[in-house]
Short mmCIF file of C-alpha atoms and ligand atoms in Angstrom, two decimals:
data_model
loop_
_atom_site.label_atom_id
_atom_site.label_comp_id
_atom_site.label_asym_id
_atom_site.label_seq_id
_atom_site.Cartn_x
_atom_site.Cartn_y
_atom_site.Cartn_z
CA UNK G 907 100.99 120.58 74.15
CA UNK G 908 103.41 118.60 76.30
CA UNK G 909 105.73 116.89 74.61
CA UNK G 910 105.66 113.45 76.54
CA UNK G 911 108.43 110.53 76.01
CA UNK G 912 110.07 109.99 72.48
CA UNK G 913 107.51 113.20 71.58
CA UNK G 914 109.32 115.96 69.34
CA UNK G 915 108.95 118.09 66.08
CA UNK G 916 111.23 117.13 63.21
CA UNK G 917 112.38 118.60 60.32
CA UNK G 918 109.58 118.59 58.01
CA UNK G 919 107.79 120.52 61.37
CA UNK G 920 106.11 117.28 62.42
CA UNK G 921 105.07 115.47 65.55
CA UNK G 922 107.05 112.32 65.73
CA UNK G 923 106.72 109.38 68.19
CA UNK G 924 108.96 107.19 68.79
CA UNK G 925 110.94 108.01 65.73
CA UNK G 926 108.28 107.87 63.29
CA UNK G 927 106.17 110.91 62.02
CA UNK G 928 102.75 110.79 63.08
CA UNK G 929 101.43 112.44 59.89
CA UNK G 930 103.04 109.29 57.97
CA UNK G 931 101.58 107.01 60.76
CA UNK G 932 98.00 108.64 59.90
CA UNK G 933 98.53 108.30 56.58
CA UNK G 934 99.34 104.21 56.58
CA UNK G 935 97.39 103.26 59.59
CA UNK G 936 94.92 105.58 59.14
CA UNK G 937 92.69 107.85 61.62
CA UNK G 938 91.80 107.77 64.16
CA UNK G 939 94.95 106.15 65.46
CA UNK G 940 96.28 105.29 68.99
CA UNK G 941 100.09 105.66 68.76
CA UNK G 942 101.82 103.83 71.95
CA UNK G 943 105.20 105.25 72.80
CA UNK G 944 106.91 102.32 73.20
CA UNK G 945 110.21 103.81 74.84
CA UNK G 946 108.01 105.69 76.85
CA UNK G 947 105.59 102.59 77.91
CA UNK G 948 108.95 100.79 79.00
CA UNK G 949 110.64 103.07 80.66
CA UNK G 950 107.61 104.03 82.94
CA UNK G 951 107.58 100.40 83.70
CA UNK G 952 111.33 100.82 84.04
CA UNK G 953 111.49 103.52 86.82
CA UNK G 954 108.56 101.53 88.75
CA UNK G 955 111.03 98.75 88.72
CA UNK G 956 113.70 100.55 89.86
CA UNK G 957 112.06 102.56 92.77
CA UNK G 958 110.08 99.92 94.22
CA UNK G 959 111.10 96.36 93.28
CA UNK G 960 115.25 96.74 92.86
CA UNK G 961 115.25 99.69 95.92
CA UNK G 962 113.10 97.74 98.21
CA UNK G 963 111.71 94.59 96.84
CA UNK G 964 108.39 95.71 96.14
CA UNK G 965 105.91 94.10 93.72
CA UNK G 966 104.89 96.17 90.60
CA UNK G 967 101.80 95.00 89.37
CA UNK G 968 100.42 97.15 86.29
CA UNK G 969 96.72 97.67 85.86
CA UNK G 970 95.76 96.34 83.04
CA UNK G 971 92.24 98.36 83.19
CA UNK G 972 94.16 101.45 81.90
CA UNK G 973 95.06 99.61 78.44
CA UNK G 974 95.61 96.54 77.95
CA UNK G 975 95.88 93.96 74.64
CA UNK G 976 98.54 90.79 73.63
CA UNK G 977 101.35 93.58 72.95
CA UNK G 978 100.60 95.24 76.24
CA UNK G 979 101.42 92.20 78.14
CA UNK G 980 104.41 90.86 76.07
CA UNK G 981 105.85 94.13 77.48
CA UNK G 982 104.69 94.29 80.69
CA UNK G 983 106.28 90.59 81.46
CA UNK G 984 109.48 91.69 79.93
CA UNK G 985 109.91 94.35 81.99
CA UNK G 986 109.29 92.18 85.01
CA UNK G 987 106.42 93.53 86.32
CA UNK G 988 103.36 91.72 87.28
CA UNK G 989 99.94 92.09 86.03
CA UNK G 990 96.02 93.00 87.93
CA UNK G 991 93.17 92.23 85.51
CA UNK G 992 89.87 92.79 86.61
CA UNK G 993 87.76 90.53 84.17
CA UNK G 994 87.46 86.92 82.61
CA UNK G 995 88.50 88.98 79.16
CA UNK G 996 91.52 90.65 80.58
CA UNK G 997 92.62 87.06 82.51
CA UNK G 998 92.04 85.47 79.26
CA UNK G 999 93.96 88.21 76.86
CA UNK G 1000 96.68 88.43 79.70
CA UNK G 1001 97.03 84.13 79.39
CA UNK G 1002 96.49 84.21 75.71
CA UNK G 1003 100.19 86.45 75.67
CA UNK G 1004 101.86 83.88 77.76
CA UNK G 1005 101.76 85.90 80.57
CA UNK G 1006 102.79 83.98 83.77
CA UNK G 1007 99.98 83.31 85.37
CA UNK G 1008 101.98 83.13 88.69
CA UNK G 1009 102.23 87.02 88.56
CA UNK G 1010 98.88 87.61 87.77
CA UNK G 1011 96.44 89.14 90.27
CA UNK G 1012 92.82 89.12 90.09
CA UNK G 1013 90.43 91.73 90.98
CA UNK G 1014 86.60 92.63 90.88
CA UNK G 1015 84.20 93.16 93.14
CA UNK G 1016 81.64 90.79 91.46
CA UNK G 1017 83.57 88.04 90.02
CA UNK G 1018 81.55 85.28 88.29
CA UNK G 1019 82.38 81.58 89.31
CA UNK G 1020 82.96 81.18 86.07
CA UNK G 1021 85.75 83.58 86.11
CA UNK G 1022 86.73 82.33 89.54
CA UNK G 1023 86.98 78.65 87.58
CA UNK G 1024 88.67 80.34 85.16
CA UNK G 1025 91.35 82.14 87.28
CA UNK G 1026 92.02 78.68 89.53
CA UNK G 1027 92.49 76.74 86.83
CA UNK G 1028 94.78 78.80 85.10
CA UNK G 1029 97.03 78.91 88.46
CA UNK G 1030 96.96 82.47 88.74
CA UNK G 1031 98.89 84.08 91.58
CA UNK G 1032 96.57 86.00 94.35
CA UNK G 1033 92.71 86.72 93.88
CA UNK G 1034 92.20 89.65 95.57
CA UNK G 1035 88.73 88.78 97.18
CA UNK G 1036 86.40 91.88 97.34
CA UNK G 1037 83.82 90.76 99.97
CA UNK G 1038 82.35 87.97 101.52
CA UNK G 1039 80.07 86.32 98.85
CA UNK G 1040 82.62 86.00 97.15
CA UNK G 1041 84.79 84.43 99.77
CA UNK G 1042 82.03 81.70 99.64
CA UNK G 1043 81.75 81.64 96.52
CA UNK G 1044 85.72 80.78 96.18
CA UNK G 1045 85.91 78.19 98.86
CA UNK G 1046 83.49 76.58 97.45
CA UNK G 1047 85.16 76.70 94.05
CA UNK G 1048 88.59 75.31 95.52
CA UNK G 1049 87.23 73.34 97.12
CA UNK G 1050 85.30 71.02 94.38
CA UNK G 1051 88.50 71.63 92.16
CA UNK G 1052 90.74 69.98 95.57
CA UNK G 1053 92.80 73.27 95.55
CA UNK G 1054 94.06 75.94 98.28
CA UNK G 1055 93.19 79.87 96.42
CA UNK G 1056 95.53 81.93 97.21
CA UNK G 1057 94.29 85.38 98.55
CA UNK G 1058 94.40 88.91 99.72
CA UNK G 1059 91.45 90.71 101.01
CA UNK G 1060 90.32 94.32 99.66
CA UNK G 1061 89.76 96.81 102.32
CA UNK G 1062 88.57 100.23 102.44
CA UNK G 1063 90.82 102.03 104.65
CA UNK G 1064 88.84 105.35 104.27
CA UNK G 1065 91.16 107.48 102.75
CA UNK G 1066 89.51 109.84 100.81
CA UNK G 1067 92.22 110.94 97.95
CA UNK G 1068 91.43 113.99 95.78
CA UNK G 1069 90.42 113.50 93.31
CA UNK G 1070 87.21 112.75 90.49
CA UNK G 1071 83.93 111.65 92.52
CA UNK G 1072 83.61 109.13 90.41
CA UNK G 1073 87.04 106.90 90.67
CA UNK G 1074 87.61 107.70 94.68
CA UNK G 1075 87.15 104.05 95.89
CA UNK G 1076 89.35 104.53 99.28
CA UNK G 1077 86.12 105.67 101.25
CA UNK G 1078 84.46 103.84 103.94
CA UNK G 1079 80.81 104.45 101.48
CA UNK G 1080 82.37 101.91 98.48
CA UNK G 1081 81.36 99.50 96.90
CA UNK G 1082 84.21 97.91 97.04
CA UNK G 1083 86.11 96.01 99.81
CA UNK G 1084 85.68 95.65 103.80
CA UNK G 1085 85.19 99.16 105.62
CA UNK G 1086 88.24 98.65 108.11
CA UNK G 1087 86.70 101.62 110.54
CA UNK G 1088 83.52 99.80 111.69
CA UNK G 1089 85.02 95.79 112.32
CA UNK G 1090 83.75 94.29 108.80
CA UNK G 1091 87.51 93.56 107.87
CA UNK G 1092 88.54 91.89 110.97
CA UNK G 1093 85.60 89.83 110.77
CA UNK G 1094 86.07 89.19 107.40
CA UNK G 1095 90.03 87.94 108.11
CA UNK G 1096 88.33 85.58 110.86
CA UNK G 1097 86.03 84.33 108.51
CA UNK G 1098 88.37 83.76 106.03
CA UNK G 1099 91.23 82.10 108.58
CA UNK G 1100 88.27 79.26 108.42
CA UNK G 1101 88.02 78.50 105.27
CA UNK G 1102 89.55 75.31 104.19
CA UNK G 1103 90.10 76.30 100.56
CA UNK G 1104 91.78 79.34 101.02
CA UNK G 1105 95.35 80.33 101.62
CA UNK G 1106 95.05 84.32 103.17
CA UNK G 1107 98.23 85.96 102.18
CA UNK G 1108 97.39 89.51 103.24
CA UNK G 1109 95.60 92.66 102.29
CA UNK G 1110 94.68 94.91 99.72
CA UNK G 1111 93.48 98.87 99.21
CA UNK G 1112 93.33 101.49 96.63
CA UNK G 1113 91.96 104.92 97.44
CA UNK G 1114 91.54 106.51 93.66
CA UNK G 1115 93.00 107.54 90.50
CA UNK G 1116 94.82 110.30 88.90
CA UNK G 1117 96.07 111.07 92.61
CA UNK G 1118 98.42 114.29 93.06
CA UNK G 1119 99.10 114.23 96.60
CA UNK G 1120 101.70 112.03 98.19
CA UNK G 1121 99.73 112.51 101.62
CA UNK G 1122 96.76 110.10 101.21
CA UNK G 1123 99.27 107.11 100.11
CA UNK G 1124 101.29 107.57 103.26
CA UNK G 1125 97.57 107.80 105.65
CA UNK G 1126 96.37 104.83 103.72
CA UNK G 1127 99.74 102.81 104.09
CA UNK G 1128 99.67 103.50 108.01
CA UNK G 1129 96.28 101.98 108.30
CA UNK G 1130 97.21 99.28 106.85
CA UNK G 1131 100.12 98.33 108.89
CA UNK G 1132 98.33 99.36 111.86
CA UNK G 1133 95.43 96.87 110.36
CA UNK G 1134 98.47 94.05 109.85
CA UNK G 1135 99.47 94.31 113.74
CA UNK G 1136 95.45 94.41 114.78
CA UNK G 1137 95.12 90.97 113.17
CA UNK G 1138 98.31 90.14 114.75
CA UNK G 1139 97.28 90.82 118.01
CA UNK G 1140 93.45 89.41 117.88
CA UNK G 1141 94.14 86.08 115.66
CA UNK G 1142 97.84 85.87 115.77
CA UNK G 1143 98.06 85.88 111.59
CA UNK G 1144 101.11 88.01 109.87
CA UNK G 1145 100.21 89.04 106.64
CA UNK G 1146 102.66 88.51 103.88
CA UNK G 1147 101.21 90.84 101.41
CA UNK G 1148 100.68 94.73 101.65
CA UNK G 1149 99.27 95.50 98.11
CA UNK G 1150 98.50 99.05 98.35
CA UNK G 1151 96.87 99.83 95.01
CA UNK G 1152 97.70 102.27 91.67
CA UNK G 1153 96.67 106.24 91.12
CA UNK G 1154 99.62 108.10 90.86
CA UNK G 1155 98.25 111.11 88.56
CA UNK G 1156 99.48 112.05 85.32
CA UNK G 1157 100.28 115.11 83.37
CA UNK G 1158 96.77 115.91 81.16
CA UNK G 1159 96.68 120.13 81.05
CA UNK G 1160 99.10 122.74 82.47
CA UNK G 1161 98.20 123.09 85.71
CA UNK G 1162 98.39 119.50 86.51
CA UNK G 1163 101.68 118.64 88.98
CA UNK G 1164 102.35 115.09 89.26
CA UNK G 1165 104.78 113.39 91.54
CA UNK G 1166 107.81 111.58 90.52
CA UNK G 1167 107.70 107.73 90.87
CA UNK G 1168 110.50 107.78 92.76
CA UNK G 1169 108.87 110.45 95.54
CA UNK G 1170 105.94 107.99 95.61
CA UNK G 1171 108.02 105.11 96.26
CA UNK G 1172 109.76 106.95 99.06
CA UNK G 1173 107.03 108.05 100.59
CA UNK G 1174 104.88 104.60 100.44
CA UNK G 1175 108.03 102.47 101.73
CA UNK G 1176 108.80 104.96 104.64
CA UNK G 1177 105.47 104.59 105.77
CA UNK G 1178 105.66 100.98 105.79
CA UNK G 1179 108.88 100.63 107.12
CA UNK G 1180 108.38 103.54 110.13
CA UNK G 1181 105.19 100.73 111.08
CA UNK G 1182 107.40 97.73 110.71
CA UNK G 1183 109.84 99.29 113.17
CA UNK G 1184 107.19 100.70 115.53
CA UNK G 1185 105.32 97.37 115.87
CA UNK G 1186 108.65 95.05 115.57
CA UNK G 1187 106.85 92.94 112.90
CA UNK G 1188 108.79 91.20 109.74
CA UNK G 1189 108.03 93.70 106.86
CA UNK G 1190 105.44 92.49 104.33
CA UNK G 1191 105.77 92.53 100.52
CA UNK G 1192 104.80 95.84 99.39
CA UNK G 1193 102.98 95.28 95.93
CA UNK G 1194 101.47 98.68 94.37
CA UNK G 1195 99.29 98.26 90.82
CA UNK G 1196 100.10 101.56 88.62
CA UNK G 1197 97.77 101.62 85.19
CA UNK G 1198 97.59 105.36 84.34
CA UNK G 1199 100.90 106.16 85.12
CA UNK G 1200 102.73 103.54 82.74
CA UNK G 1201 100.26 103.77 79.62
CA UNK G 1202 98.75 107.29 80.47
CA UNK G 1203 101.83 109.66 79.21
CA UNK G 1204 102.60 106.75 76.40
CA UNK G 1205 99.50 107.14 74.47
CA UNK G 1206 98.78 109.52 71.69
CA UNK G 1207 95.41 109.67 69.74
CA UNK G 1208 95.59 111.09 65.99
CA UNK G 1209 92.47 112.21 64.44
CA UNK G 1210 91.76 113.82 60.41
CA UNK G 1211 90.18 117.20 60.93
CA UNK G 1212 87.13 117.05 58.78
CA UNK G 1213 84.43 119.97 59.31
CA UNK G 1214 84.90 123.27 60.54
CA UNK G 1215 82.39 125.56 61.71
CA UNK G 1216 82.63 129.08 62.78
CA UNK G 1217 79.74 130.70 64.75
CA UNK G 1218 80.57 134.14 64.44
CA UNK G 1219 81.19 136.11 67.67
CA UNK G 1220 80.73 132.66 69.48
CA UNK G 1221 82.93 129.85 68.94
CA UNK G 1222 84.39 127.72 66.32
CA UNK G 1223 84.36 124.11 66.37
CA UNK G 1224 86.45 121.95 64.69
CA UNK G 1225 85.31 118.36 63.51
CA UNK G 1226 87.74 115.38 63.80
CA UNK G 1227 86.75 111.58 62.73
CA UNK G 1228 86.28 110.06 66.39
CA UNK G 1229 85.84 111.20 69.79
CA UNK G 1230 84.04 110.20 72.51
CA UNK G 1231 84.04 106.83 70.79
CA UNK G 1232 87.30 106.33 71.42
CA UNK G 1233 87.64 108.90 74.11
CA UNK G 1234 84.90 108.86 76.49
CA UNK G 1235 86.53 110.44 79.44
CA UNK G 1236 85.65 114.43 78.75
CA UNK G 1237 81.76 113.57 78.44
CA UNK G 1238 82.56 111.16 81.15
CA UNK G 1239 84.75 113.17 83.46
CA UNK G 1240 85.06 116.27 81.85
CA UNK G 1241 88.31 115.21 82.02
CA UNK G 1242 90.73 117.60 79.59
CA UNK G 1243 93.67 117.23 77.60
CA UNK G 1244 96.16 118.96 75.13
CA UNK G 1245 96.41 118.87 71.57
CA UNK G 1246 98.27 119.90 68.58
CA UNK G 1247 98.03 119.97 64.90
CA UNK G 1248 100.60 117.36 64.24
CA UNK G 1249 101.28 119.01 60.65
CA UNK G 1250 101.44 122.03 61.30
CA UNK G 1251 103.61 121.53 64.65
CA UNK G 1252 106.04 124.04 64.32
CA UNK G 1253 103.59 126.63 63.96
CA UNK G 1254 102.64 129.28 66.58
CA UNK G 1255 98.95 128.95 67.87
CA UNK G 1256 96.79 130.91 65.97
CA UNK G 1257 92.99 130.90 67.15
CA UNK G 1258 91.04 129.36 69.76
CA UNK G 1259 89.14 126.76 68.61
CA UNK G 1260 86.71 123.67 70.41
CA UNK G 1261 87.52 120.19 69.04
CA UNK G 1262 84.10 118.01 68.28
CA UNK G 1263 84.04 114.21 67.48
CA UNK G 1264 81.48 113.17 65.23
CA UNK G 1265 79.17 110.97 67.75
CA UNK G 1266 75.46 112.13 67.83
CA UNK G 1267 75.68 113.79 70.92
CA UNK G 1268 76.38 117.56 71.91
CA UNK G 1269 78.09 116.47 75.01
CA UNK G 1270 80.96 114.63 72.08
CA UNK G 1271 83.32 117.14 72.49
CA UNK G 1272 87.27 115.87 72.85
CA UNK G 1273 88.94 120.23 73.97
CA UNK G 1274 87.22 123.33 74.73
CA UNK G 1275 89.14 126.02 73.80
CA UNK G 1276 92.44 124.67 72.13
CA UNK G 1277 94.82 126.70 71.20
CA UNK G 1278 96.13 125.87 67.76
CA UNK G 1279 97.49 127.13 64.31
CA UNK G 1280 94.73 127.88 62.35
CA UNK G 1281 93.32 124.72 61.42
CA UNK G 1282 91.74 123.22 57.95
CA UNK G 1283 90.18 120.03 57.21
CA UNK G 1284 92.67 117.40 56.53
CA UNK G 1285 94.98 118.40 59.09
CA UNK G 1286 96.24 115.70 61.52
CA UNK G 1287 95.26 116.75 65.31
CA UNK G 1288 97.31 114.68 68.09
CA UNK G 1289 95.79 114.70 71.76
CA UNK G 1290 98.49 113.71 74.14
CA UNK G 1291 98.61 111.38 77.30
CA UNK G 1292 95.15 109.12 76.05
CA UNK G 1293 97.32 105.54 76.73
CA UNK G 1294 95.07 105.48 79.66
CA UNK G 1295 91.59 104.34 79.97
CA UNK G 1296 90.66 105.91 76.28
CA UNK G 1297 91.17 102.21 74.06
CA UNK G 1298 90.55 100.42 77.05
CA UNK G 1299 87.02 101.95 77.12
CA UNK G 1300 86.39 102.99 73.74
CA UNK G 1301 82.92 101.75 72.52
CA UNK G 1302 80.89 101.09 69.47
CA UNK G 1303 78.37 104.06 69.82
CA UNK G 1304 76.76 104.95 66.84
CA UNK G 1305 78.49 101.91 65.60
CA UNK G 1306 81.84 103.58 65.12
CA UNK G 1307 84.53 100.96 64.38
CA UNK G 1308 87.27 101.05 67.17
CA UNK G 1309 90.46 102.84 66.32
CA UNK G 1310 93.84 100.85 64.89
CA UNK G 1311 96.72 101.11 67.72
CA UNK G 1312 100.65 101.04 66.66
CA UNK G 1313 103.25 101.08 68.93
CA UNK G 1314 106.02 103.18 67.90
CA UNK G 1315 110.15 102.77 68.86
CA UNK G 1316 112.83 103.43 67.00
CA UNK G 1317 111.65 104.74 64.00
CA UNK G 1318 109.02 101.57 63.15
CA UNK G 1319 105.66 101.46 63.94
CA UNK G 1320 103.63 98.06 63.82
CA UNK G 1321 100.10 97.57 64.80
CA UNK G 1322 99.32 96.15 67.52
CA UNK G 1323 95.69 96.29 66.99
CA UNK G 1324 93.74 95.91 63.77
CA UNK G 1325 91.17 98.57 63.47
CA UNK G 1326 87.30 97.32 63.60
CA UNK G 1327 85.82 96.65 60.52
CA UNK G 1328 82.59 97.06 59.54
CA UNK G 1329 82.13 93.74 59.22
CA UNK G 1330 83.39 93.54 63.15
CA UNK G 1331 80.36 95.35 63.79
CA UNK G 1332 77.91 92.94 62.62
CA UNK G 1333 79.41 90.11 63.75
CA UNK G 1334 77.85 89.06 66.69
CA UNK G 1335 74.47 90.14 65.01
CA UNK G 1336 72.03 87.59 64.28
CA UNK G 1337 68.99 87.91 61.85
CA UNK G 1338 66.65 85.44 63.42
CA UNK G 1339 64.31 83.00 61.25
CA UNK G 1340 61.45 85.07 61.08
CA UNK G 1341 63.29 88.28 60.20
CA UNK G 1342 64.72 86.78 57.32
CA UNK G 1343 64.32 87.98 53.80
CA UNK G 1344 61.35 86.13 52.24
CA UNK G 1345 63.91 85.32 49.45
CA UNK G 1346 66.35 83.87 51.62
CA UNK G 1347 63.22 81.09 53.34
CA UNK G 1348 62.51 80.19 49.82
N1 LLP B 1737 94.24 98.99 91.38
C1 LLP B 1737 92.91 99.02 91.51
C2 LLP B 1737 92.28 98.10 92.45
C3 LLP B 1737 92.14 99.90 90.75
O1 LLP B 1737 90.82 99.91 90.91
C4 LLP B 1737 92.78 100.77 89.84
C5 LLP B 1737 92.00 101.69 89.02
C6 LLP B 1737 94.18 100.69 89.71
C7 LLP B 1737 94.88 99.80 90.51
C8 LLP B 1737 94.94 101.54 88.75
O2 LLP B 1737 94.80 102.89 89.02
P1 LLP B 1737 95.64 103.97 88.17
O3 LLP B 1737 97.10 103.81 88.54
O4 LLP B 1737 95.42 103.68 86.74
O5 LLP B 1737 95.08 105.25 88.59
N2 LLP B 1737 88.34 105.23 84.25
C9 LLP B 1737 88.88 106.19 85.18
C10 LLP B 1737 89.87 105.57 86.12
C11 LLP B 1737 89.31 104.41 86.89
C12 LLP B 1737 90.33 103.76 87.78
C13 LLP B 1737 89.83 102.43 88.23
N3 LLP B 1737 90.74 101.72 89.06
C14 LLP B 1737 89.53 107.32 84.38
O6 LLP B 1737 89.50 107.26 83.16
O7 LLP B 1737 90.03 108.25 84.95
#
């Protein structure tokens, strides 16, 4: 496994995050555990700053869909980035940490008025306006509540990054945003130069996740800019705002190559700038909205091994106490990742073994073919890089509580979320009147 961050073995041939030794976290936090690096966490954050905002006065907005909760934000905002939340629940987490509302962008591509309301009210920076219902919808909104909404429009400038079917969005067939290629956009920016109760301040794409290639990002930035000078030149608007999206790709499994920050930076900025100088415009603010590659690398997952099964002459699984629970992306995705027996971390591997969760599913299966000391139940397993979309879309399934999170740095580890209860799980149930024990209607 890669060691990522604060990551190393210590003495007692541990894992340790952070300072603290994982198979001490496991044992007071209990498992399954996410363990956020939090040296890691900031200094991702920290090189984004530095490569984009104090080089060339970009915007760094993180993406609070890869993982996000009060701590999350309380960190984010010191490190002076800006936040994207996609949902009335991450607006409402993101306000409920004081975040500044100011640097708070808002996306979706189905946004209820009520989170509209919501967002408005709160005096959140940009809405980044998906499509033209919506647009309506938002006028009308602002409107009622005698305001101006400040916006940026999505667009799809049909880039096609590669990566995962599932998370390219950049492609003219999306669901989200105005397909540049075929005139939507421009008539959406006309439309939208109408509308009395909405300030446009420029535009928006992304074109995927988990991206490897610098290439796409410098395509997608060039249609952009030459999008910026169209407008110019049919309606006579400049827009202020180039937000150009997250998806720089992460370490997972050897094999994987990511860029630097700093490349991408380079690369995004001298794409913009070569179109600023070719067209003669004022250059707009570059904003770019990493998730995965902040939290991705800063997120470890610690599980208890529990069963382990040999089939002889075929494979031999090993059992821990979560999985696609709190992982869904391999049953998802078939995404992979690395792992190592955080007790036993000194140790050369020893077999080849698949690592199960315990959902009611064959398809619940975290590693195929792991490499690791020979393993016995009790053993703590860590699976790197899962800071990224694993909490944030963990689920209940076969009513498995959520996992506790602590965020590890310098040698202390604190939660920063409880773990579920049973009792969390039953509290939204509701026994209705007629269901009721006959005792209890006596
Ligand atoms: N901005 C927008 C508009 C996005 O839709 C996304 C991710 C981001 C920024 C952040 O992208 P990142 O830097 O994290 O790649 N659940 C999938 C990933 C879905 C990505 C959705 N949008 C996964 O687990 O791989």
């Amino acid at each position: 496994m890669k060691l990522n961050g604060t990551m190393q073995v210590n003495t007692a041939g541990h894992l340790e995050i952070g300072g603290c030794d994982t198979v001490e976290l496991a044992r007071e936090f209990g498992t399954p555990l996410y363990v956020l690096d939090e040296a890691c966490f900031r200094q991702n954050c920290r090189d984004y700053y530095r490569f984009f905002t104090h080089k060339y006065g970009a915007e760094v907005v993180y993406a609070g869909k890869a993982l996000l909760n009060l701590a999350v934000c309380r960190m984010v905002d010191e490190e002076g980035l800006g936040l994207d939340v996609v949902s009335g629940g991450e607006l409402y987490t993101a306000l409920k940490a004081g975040f500044p509302a100011e640097k708070i962008y808002f996306h979706g591509n189905n946004k209820s008025p009520a989170e509209l309301g919501m967002a408005l009210r709160a005096g959140i920076g940009i809405i980044v306006v998906d499509n033209m219902c919506e647009l309506e919808l938002l006028d009308g909104i602002a409107c009622d509540l005698g305001i101006k909404a400040d916006i940026i429009l999505r667009l799809t400038p049909g880039v096609e990054a590669h990566t995962h079917e599932y998370i390219k969005t950049g492609q003219v067939d999306s669901k989200f945003g105005l397909v540049i290629e075929n005139g939507q956009a421009l008539a959406g920016v006309k439309k939208t130069l109408e509308k009395s109760g909405i300030t446009l301040r420029g535009f928006h794409c992304h074109i995927g996740s988990q991206i490897f290639e610098l290439s796409p990002y410098f395509d997608a930035a060039e249609i952009m800019m030459s999008f910026i000078q169209l407008v110019y030149e049919k309606t006579g608007y400049l827009a202020k705002t180039l937000n150009l999206g997250g998806g720089l790709g992460v370490y997972y499994v050897k094999g994987d190559k990511p860029r630097q920050i700093q490349e991408y930076a380079e690369v995004v900025m001298s794409a913009v700038l070569r179109k600023v100088k070719e067209y003669g415009i004022p250059a707009p603010k570059v904003v770019v909205e990493p998730g995965r590659s902040i939290s991705g690398p800063a997120g470890s997952t610690l599980y208890t091994v529990g069963a382990v099964k040999e089939i002889p002459g075929i494979r031999k699984y090993i059992a821990v106490d979560g999985g696609m629970g709190d992982n869904p992306r391999p049953a998802l995705y078939q995404s992979r990742y690395e792992a190592c027996l955080a007790n036993k971390a000194n140790q050369m591997a020893g077999e080849t073994v698949s690592i199960a969760g315990k959902c009611c599913e064959s398809g619940d299966m975290l590693i195929w073919d792991a490499e690791l000391p020979v393993a016995a139940p009790g053993d703590i397993l860590a699976v790197s890089c899962t800071g990224a979309y694993n909490y944030s879309m963990s689920m209940n399934y076969n009513r498995l509580p959520r996992p506790a999170m602590a965020l590890a740095g310098g040698g202390r580890a604190e939660l920063i979320n409880r773990r579920e209860s049973y009792g969390d799980l039953i509290k939204n149930d509701i026994i209705p009147g007629r269901l009721a024990f006959k005792s209890d209607s006596k």
